[in-house]
mmCIF file of C-alpha atoms in Angstrom:
data_model
loop_
_atom_site.group_PDB
_atom_site.id
_atom_site.type_symbol
_atom_site.label_atom_id
_atom_site.label_comp_id
_atom_site.label_asym_id
_atom_site.label_seq_id
_atom_site.Cartn_x
_atom_site.Cartn_y
_atom_site.Cartn_z
ATOM 1 C CA UNK A 1 0.130 0.056 -0.072
ATOM 2 C CA UNK A 2 1.374 3.424 -1.102
ATOM 3 C CA UNK A 3 1.978 5.372 2.375
ATOM 4 C CA UNK A 4 0.560 8.494 0.623
ATOM 5 C CA UNK A 5 -2.953 7.252 0.692
ATOM 6 C CA UNK A 6 -2.779 6.057 4.389
ATOM 7 C CA UNK A 7 -2.895 7.950 7.455
ATOM 8 C CA UNK A 8 -2.205 6.540 11.003
ATOM 9 C CA UNK A 9 -3.579 7.565 14.015
ATOM 10 C CA UNK A 10 -1.358 6.911 16.955
ATOM 11 C CA UNK A 11 -2.100 6.363 20.555
ATOM 12 C CA UNK A 12 -0.458 8.279 23.524
ATOM 13 C CA UNK A 13 -0.307 5.368 25.810
ATOM 14 C CA UNK A 14 2.180 7.363 28.207
ATOM 15 C CA UNK A 15 0.004 10.055 29.368
ATOM 16 C CA UNK A 16 -3.245 8.334 30.962
ATOM 17 C CA UNK A 17 -5.138 5.204 32.158
ATOM 18 C CA UNK A 18 -4.962 1.706 29.906
ATOM 19 C CA UNK A 19 -6.531 2.407 26.520
ATOM 20 C CA UNK A 20 -8.032 -1.155 27.112
ATOM 21 C CA UNK A 21 -10.238 0.228 29.500
ATOM 22 C CA UNK A 22 -13.648 1.335 27.917
ATOM 23 C CA UNK A 23 -13.557 4.781 29.736
ATOM 24 C CA UNK A 24 -10.069 5.638 29.090
ATOM 25 C CA UNK A 25 -10.398 4.654 25.284
ATOM 26 C CA UNK A 26 -13.551 6.502 24.755
ATOM 27 C CA UNK A 27 -11.969 9.866 26.153
ATOM 28 C CA UNK A 28 -8.763 9.367 25.175
ATOM 29 C CA UNK A 29 -8.771 7.724 21.890
ATOM 30 C CA UNK A 30 -12.321 7.077 20.130
ATOM 31 C CA UNK A 31 -13.810 10.417 20.853
ATOM 32 C CA UNK A 32 -10.989 12.720 19.859
ATOM 33 C CA UNK A 33 -10.339 10.964 16.814
ATOM 34 C CA UNK A 34 -14.040 10.799 16.035
ATOM 35 C CA UNK A 35 -14.115 14.577 16.650
ATOM 36 C CA UNK A 36 -11.371 15.348 14.307
ATOM 37 C CA UNK A 37 -13.221 13.111 11.657
ATOM 38 C CA UNK A 38 -16.012 15.418 11.868
ATOM 39 C CA UNK A 39 -14.454 18.617 12.003
ATOM 40 C CA UNK A 40 -11.593 18.285 9.615
ATOM 41 C CA UNK A 41 -12.943 15.604 6.860
ATOM 42 C CA UNK A 42 -10.596 16.889 4.563
ATOM 43 C CA UNK A 43 -7.622 15.452 6.472
ATOM 44 C CA UNK A 44 -9.108 11.795 5.604
ATOM 45 C CA UNK A 45 -10.432 12.155 2.165
ATOM 46 C CA UNK A 46 -9.230 9.321 -0.194
ATOM 47 C CA UNK A 47 -7.249 8.008 2.509
ATOM 48 C CA UNK A 48 -7.214 4.703 4.406
ATOM 49 C CA UNK A 49 -6.937 4.896 8.188
ATOM 50 C CA UNK A 50 -4.689 3.036 10.128
ATOM 51 C CA UNK A 51 -5.516 3.036 13.636
ATOM 52 C CA UNK A 52 -3.397 2.152 16.661
ATOM 53 C CA UNK A 53 -4.504 -1.054 17.961
ATOM 54 C CA UNK A 54 -5.177 -1.092 21.536
ATOM 55 C CA UNK A 55 -7.196 -4.057 22.843
ATOM 56 C CA UNK A 56 -9.533 -6.451 21.042
ATOM 57 C CA UNK A 57 -12.720 -4.990 22.997
ATOM 58 C CA UNK A 58 -11.961 -1.283 22.623
ATOM 59 C CA UNK A 59 -10.696 -1.662 18.723
ATOM 60 C CA UNK A 60 -14.270 -3.431 18.130
ATOM 61 C CA UNK A 61 -16.028 0.019 19.104
ATOM 62 C CA UNK A 62 -13.855 2.043 16.487
ATOM 63 C CA UNK A 63 -14.173 -0.674 14.000
ATOM 64 C CA UNK A 64 -18.252 -0.794 14.510
ATOM 65 C CA UNK A 65 -18.241 3.206 13.956
ATOM 66 C CA UNK A 66 -15.618 3.339 10.763
ATOM 67 C CA UNK A 67 -17.675 0.507 9.232
ATOM 68 C CA UNK A 68 -21.051 2.272 9.745
ATOM 69 C CA UNK A 69 -19.539 5.254 8.106
ATOM 70 C CA UNK A 70 -18.253 3.559 5.159
ATOM 71 C CA UNK A 71 -14.590 4.433 6.050
ATOM 72 C CA UNK A 72 -11.901 2.270 4.710
ATOM 73 C CA UNK A 73 -9.507 1.196 7.779
ATOM 74 C CA UNK A 74 -7.247 -1.424 9.626
ATOM 75 C CA UNK A 75 -5.337 -1.770 12.720
ATOM 76 C CA UNK A 76 -1.903 -2.058 13.643
ATOM 77 C CA UNK A 77 0.035 -1.956 16.745
ATOM 78 C CA UNK A 78 1.707 1.354 16.555
ATOM 79 C CA UNK A 79 2.980 1.746 20.162
ATOM 80 C CA UNK A 80 3.376 -0.447 23.135
ATOM 81 C CA UNK A 81 0.422 -0.456 25.484
ATOM 82 C CA UNK A 82 0.779 -1.090 29.150
ATOM 83 C CA UNK A 83 -1.866 -1.127 32.199
ATOM 84 C CA UNK A 84 -0.799 2.277 33.234
ATOM 85 C CA UNK A 85 1.526 3.938 35.375
ATOM 86 C CA UNK A 86 2.316 2.305 38.579
ATOM 87 C CA UNK A 87 2.228 3.639 41.992
ATOM 88 C CA UNK A 88 6.081 4.009 42.423
ATOM 89 C CA UNK A 89 5.857 6.144 38.941
ATOM 90 C CA UNK A 90 3.024 8.243 39.919
ATOM 91 C CA UNK A 91 5.175 9.064 43.309
ATOM 92 C CA UNK A 92 8.578 9.635 41.564
ATOM 93 C CA UNK A 93 10.341 12.792 41.452
ATOM 94 C CA UNK A 94 9.932 13.280 37.771
ATOM 95 C CA UNK A 95 5.949 12.819 37.943
ATOM 96 C CA UNK A 96 5.655 15.346 40.803
ATOM 97 C CA UNK A 97 7.721 17.789 38.988
ATOM 98 C CA UNK A 98 5.434 17.132 35.740
ATOM 99 C CA UNK A 99 2.463 17.636 37.795
ATOM 100 C CA UNK A 100 3.727 20.767 39.269
ATOM 101 C CA UNK A 101 4.658 22.455 36.034
ATOM 102 C CA UNK A 102 1.308 21.123 34.167
ATOM 103 C CA UNK A 103 -0.912 22.885 37.330
ATOM 104 C CA UNK A 104 1.439 26.031 37.084
ATOM 105 C CA UNK A 105 0.768 25.993 33.374
ATOM 106 C CA UNK A 106 -3.109 25.532 33.497
ATOM 107 C CA UNK A 107 -3.165 28.298 36.185
ATOM 108 C CA UNK A 108 -1.601 31.050 34.231
ATOM 109 C CA UNK A 109 -2.506 29.973 30.657
ATOM 110 C CA UNK A 110 -6.036 28.775 31.459
ATOM 111 C CA UNK A 111 -7.647 26.733 28.510
ATOM 112 C CA UNK A 112 -4.273 27.786 26.091
ATOM 113 C CA UNK A 113 -2.260 25.344 28.287
ATOM 114 C CA UNK A 114 -0.462 23.090 25.999
ATOM 115 C CA UNK A 115 3.315 22.331 26.810
ATOM 116 C CA UNK A 116 2.651 20.112 30.209
ATOM 117 C CA UNK A 117 -0.870 19.643 29.591
ATOM 118 C CA UNK A 118 -1.441 17.501 26.041
ATOM 119 C CA UNK A 119 -4.780 17.966 24.751
ATOM 120 C CA UNK A 120 -3.829 19.439 21.121
ATOM 121 C CA UNK A 121 -3.581 16.839 18.273
ATOM 122 C CA UNK A 122 -0.164 16.458 17.051
ATOM 123 C CA UNK A 123 0.382 16.285 13.062
ATOM 124 C CA UNK A 124 3.196 14.816 11.785
ATOM 125 C CA UNK A 125 3.265 13.864 7.722
ATOM 126 C CA UNK A 126 1.040 10.817 7.432
ATOM 127 C CA UNK A 127 0.598 10.593 11.297
ATOM 128 C CA UNK A 128 -1.715 11.758 13.879
ATOM 129 C CA UNK A 129 -1.030 11.451 17.538
ATOM 130 C CA UNK A 130 -4.119 11.530 19.519
ATOM 131 C CA UNK A 131 -4.427 13.499 22.597
ATOM 132 C CA UNK A 132 -5.618 12.227 26.068
ATOM 133 C CA UNK A 133 -8.758 14.107 26.717
ATOM 134 C CA UNK A 134 -9.420 11.612 29.387
ATOM 135 C CA UNK A 135 -6.136 12.759 31.453
ATOM 136 C CA UNK A 136 -7.076 16.433 30.703
ATOM 137 C CA UNK A 137 -10.932 15.634 32.307
ATOM 138 C CA UNK A 138 -9.008 13.759 35.061
ATOM 139 C CA UNK A 139 -6.963 16.712 36.144
ATOM 140 C CA UNK A 140 -8.863 19.817 35.244
ATOM 141 C CA UNK A 141 -12.616 18.574 35.694
ATOM 142 C CA UNK A 142 -13.623 19.691 32.090
ATOM 143 C CA UNK A 143 -13.344 18.894 28.582
ATOM 144 C CA UNK A 144 -10.381 20.844 26.559
ATOM 145 C CA UNK A 145 -11.564 23.749 24.769
ATOM 146 C CA UNK A 146 -11.976 22.637 21.419
ATOM 147 C CA UNK A 147 -14.568 20.002 22.593
ATOM 148 C CA UNK A 148 -15.973 21.907 25.532
ATOM 149 C CA UNK A 149 -17.157 24.788 22.996
ATOM 150 C CA UNK A 150 -18.912 22.416 20.438
ATOM 151 C CA UNK A 151 -19.773 19.179 22.794
ATOM 152 C CA UNK A 152 -23.556 19.801 22.029
ATOM 153 C CA UNK A 153 -22.910 19.922 18.066
ATOM 154 C CA UNK A 154 -20.455 16.895 18.099
ATOM 155 C CA UNK A 155 -23.070 14.962 20.178
ATOM 156 C CA UNK A 156 -26.009 15.946 17.602
ATOM 157 C CA UNK A 157 -23.625 14.916 14.510
ATOM 158 C CA UNK A 158 -23.226 11.516 16.387
ATOM 159 C CA UNK A 159 -26.744 10.799 17.390
ATOM 160 C CA UNK A 160 -28.822 12.440 14.443
ATOM 161 C CA UNK A 161 -26.221 12.166 11.483
ATOM 162 C CA UNK A 162 -24.416 9.433 12.041
ATOM 163 C CA UNK A 163 -26.889 6.909 13.906
ATOM 164 C CA UNK A 164 -30.153 8.741 12.524
ATOM 165 C CA UNK A 165 -32.004 8.894 15.392
ATOM 166 C CA UNK A 166 -35.053 10.867 15.765
ATOM 167 C CA UNK A 167 -34.881 13.695 18.738
ATOM 168 C CA UNK A 168 -36.582 12.203 21.703
ATOM 169 C CA UNK A 169 -38.980 14.408 23.931
ATOM 170 C CA UNK A 170 -37.712 14.282 27.535
ATOM 171 C CA UNK A 171 -41.035 12.958 28.732
ATOM 172 C CA UNK A 172 -40.578 9.970 26.386
ATOM 173 C CA UNK A 173 -37.169 8.974 27.831
ATOM 174 C CA UNK A 174 -36.728 6.351 30.374
ATOM 175 C CA UNK A 175 -34.815 5.329 33.603
ATOM 176 C CA UNK A 176 -31.689 3.215 32.506
ATOM 177 C CA UNK A 177 -30.449 0.629 35.161
ATOM 178 C CA UNK A 178 -26.835 -0.500 34.543
ATOM 179 C CA UNK A 179 -26.136 -4.267 34.707
ATOM 180 C CA UNK A 180 -22.521 -5.103 34.670
ATOM 181 C CA UNK A 181 -21.649 -7.453 31.941
ATOM 182 C CA UNK A 182 -20.192 -10.985 32.217
ATOM 183 C CA UNK A 183 -16.594 -11.523 31.266
ATOM 184 C CA UNK A 184 -16.740 -11.681 27.150
ATOM 185 C CA UNK A 185 -15.553 -14.811 25.676
ATOM 186 C CA UNK A 186 -12.608 -12.994 23.923
ATOM 187 C CA UNK A 187 -10.894 -12.883 27.303
ATOM 188 C CA UNK A 188 -10.019 -16.569 26.754
ATOM 189 C CA UNK A 189 -9.190 -16.468 23.012
ATOM 190 C CA UNK A 190 -5.880 -15.878 21.476
ATOM 191 C CA UNK A 191 -6.228 -12.393 20.747
ATOM 192 C CA UNK A 192 -7.424 -11.990 24.179
ATOM 193 C CA UNK A 193 -4.636 -13.488 25.910
ATOM 194 C CA UNK A 194 -2.444 -11.116 24.318
ATOM 195 C CA UNK A 195 -4.237 -8.019 25.642
ATOM 196 C CA UNK A 196 -4.371 -6.362 29.370
ATOM 197 C CA UNK A 197 -6.840 -7.162 31.615
ATOM 198 C CA UNK A 198 -7.418 -6.382 35.220
ATOM 199 C CA UNK A 199 -8.022 -9.040 37.544
ATOM 200 C CA UNK A 200 -11.726 -9.857 37.296
ATOM 201 C CA UNK A 201 -14.212 -8.265 34.816
ATOM 202 C CA UNK A 202 -17.349 -6.288 34.967
ATOM 203 C CA UNK A 203 -19.971 -8.207 37.196
ATOM 204 C CA UNK A 204 -17.022 -10.430 38.513
ATOM 205 C CA UNK A 205 -15.550 -7.441 40.171
ATOM 206 C CA UNK A 206 -18.865 -5.459 41.293
ATOM 207 C CA UNK A 207 -22.505 -5.186 40.411
ATOM 208 C CA UNK A 208 -25.556 -3.481 41.931
ATOM 209 C CA UNK A 209 -28.012 -6.178 43.440
ATOM 210 C CA UNK A 210 -31.586 -6.154 43.437
ATOM 211 C CA UNK A 211 -31.895 -4.804 40.077
ATOM 212 C CA UNK A 212 -34.839 -7.123 39.010
ATOM 213 C CA UNK A 213 -36.869 -6.672 41.984
ATOM 214 C CA UNK A 214 -36.079 -2.613 41.797
ATOM 215 C CA UNK A 215 -37.185 -2.328 38.175
ATOM 216 C CA UNK A 216 -40.579 -4.064 38.862
ATOM 217 C CA UNK A 217 -41.050 -1.850 41.836
ATOM 218 C CA UNK A 218 -40.178 1.552 39.735
ATOM 219 C CA UNK A 219 -42.501 0.272 36.983
ATOM 220 C CA UNK A 220 -45.208 -0.449 39.307
ATOM 221 C CA UNK A 221 -44.942 3.344 40.852
ATOM 222 C CA UNK A 222 -45.371 4.507 37.325
ATOM 223 C CA UNK A 223 -41.865 5.174 35.770
ATOM 224 C CA UNK A 224 -40.583 3.921 32.239
ATOM 225 C CA UNK A 225 -37.446 1.791 33.325
ATOM 226 C CA UNK A 226 -35.169 -0.391 31.419
ATOM 227 C CA UNK A 227 -32.315 -2.512 32.787
ATOM 228 C CA UNK A 228 -29.521 -3.332 30.249
ATOM 229 C CA UNK A 229 -26.219 -5.156 30.314
ATOM 230 C CA UNK A 230 -24.507 -2.146 28.299
ATOM 231 C CA UNK A 231 -21.099 -3.342 28.370
ATOM 232 C CA UNK A 232 -22.426 -6.494 26.165
ATOM 233 C CA UNK A 233 -23.783 -3.943 23.428
ATOM 234 C CA UNK A 234 -21.913 -2.367 20.570
ATOM 235 C CA UNK A 235 -20.898 1.345 20.690
ATOM 236 C CA UNK A 236 -24.014 2.750 18.382
ATOM 237 C CA UNK A 237 -26.204 0.411 20.624
ATOM 238 C CA UNK A 238 -24.960 2.144 23.688
ATOM 239 C CA UNK A 239 -25.314 5.647 22.254
ATOM 240 C CA UNK A 240 -28.603 4.955 21.189
ATOM 241 C CA UNK A 241 -29.417 3.712 25.004
ATOM 242 C CA UNK A 242 -28.078 6.230 26.811
ATOM 243 C CA UNK A 243 -29.351 8.884 24.522
ATOM 244 C CA UNK A 244 -32.964 7.763 25.043
ATOM 245 C CA UNK A 245 -32.693 7.781 28.805
ATOM 246 C CA UNK A 246 -33.152 10.579 31.181
ATOM 247 C CA UNK A 247 -32.081 9.093 34.351
ATOM 248 C CA UNK A 248 -29.083 6.426 34.966
ATOM 249 C CA UNK A 249 -28.461 4.303 37.642
ATOM 250 C CA UNK A 250 -25.832 1.996 38.720
ATOM 251 C CA UNK A 251 -22.658 0.958 40.759
ATOM 252 C CA UNK A 252 -19.643 2.998 39.924
ATOM 253 C CA UNK A 253 -17.832 1.906 36.455
ATOM 254 C CA UNK A 254 -16.638 3.015 33.377
ATOM 255 C CA UNK A 255 -20.216 2.410 31.707
ATOM 256 C CA UNK A 256 -21.076 5.952 33.211
ATOM 257 C CA UNK A 257 -18.436 7.416 30.519
ATOM 258 C CA UNK A 258 -21.496 7.127 28.239
ATOM 259 C CA UNK A 259 -23.599 9.876 30.030
ATOM 260 C CA UNK A 260 -21.719 12.036 27.494
ATOM 261 C CA UNK A 261 -24.589 10.644 25.157
ATOM 262 C CA UNK A 262 -27.249 11.927 27.394
ATOM 263 C CA UNK A 263 -28.974 15.305 27.349
ATOM 264 C CA UNK A 264 -27.732 18.140 29.688
ATOM 265 C CA UNK A 265 -30.084 18.026 32.914
ATOM 266 C CA UNK A 266 -30.459 14.562 32.646
ATOM 267 C CA UNK A 267 -29.830 12.927 35.997
ATOM 268 C CA UNK A 268 -27.312 10.154 37.191
ATOM 269 C CA UNK A 269 -27.479 8.246 40.517
ATOM 270 C CA UNK A 270 -24.020 6.575 40.899
ATOM 271 C CA UNK A 271 -24.010 3.946 43.758
ATOM 272 C CA UNK A 272 -20.434 3.786 45.268
ATOM 273 C CA UNK A 273 -18.571 0.818 46.110
ATOM 274 C CA UNK A 274 -15.981 -0.040 48.809
ATOM 275 C CA UNK A 275 -13.802 -1.299 45.959
ATOM 276 C CA UNK A 276 -12.827 2.234 45.390
ATOM 277 C CA UNK A 277 -10.875 4.612 47.410
ATOM 278 C CA UNK A 278 -10.253 7.312 45.233
ATOM 279 C CA UNK A 279 -12.203 10.143 43.923
ATOM 280 C CA UNK A 280 -14.852 8.914 41.276
ATOM 281 C CA UNK A 281 -14.170 10.813 37.855
ATOM 282 C CA UNK A 282 -17.843 10.474 37.206
ATOM 283 C CA UNK A 283 -18.641 13.270 38.992
ATOM 284 C CA UNK A 284 -16.139 15.490 37.028
ATOM 285 C CA UNK A 285 -17.648 14.366 33.795
ATOM 286 C CA UNK A 286 -21.039 14.913 34.692
ATOM 287 C CA UNK A 287 -20.101 18.360 35.498
ATOM 288 C CA UNK A 288 -18.603 18.969 32.414
ATOM 289 C CA UNK A 289 -21.909 17.481 30.520
ATOM 290 C CA UNK A 290 -24.240 19.680 32.903
ATOM 291 C CA UNK A 291 -25.530 16.435 33.997
ATOM 292 C CA UNK A 292 -27.494 16.672 37.531
ATOM 293 C CA UNK A 293 -25.389 13.668 39.397
ATOM 294 C CA UNK A 294 -25.580 12.013 42.755
ATOM 295 C CA UNK A 295 -23.396 10.016 44.578
ATOM 296 C CA UNK A 296 -25.265 7.133 46.966
ATOM 297 C CA UNK A 297 -22.709 5.939 49.794
ATOM 298 C CA UNK A 298 -22.200 2.195 49.667
ATOM 299 C CA UNK A 299 -22.391 1.657 53.501
ATOM 300 C CA UNK A 300 -19.152 -1.111 53.473
ATOM 301 C CA UNK A 301 -20.382 -2.908 50.409
ATOM 302 C CA UNK A 302 -18.485 -3.845 47.285
ATOM 303 C CA UNK A 303 -21.601 -4.823 45.478
ATOM 304 C CA UNK A 304 -24.450 -2.492 47.033
ATOM 305 C CA UNK A 305 -28.451 -3.384 46.660
ATOM 306 C CA UNK A 306 -30.399 -1.109 44.893
ATOM 307 C CA UNK A 307 -32.615 0.481 47.391
ATOM 308 C CA UNK A 308 -35.677 2.009 45.329
ATOM 309 C CA UNK A 309 -37.130 3.950 48.504
ATOM 310 C CA UNK A 310 -33.783 5.752 48.843
ATOM 311 C CA UNK A 311 -33.720 6.424 45.210
ATOM 312 C CA UNK A 312 -37.224 8.240 44.684
ATOM 313 C CA UNK A 313 -36.380 10.284 47.653
ATOM 314 C CA UNK A 314 -33.260 11.679 46.098
ATOM 315 C CA UNK A 315 -35.091 11.780 42.443
ATOM 316 C CA UNK A 316 -37.756 13.847 44.255
ATOM 317 C CA UNK A 317 -35.279 16.404 45.655
ATOM 318 C CA UNK A 318 -33.109 16.904 42.828
#
């Protein structure tokens, strides 16, 4: 293949979390590259896309999207991937200096920060390095300026133009209860063995219990409710499910990244889990998306039980 007819989309695995994780892949690769594809289509006209292969599951998301658009593409491992930065690396002198410089630049340059806060695309002939917008969100609690200004326009392009959905009035939208997915079969395949997985997966690690009973109780109270194992769905199905929802309920997990497809002023109720000690990034995403967000304490449980009475009490006050 003539390299002049191809354009390589390279990941930046060194500046954020594992790109095999749905959250990090969505904001650290898929959304930036699909945003660029929307804003700068002339860069890709007549060219084959060579995407940096990150993980069998996350690669499938980009593949589904590009197949839907009819864009010629293939995957190639352009960078070495790891699970992410170790605690020792995070606490190293070099990383501390980097963080201080990053915070200082952000303080004085605001949204124009770019030296130590990587949120710009880098162009090198037939190569584009994809920025880590997941890391930007983590550090500064918002999207970078380019996406922040055009978030609603980007969402509408994906939802109405790419997927071809019709606008849904808020009164016709439903509650969505996230059921965590079971481990996929690909984990045991040859491709899966080469990928990076944290111990356990989905419902093996934690889940929201009592969903079936909770759905029945909510329906009997007159609410339009659906429960879905969203991790088992393709990307386009996930976007459709979350766009058609006005209230999102579940236990803390990467699935909440999909709140970006929900309308502003939608509601998100996130049950905490004792398996986490750090601040939930979902809180920052909700703020960036103008979502009405509420955290429900775990009371010492890894897999908390869905309490409908508590849920309705919170819902009536938000």
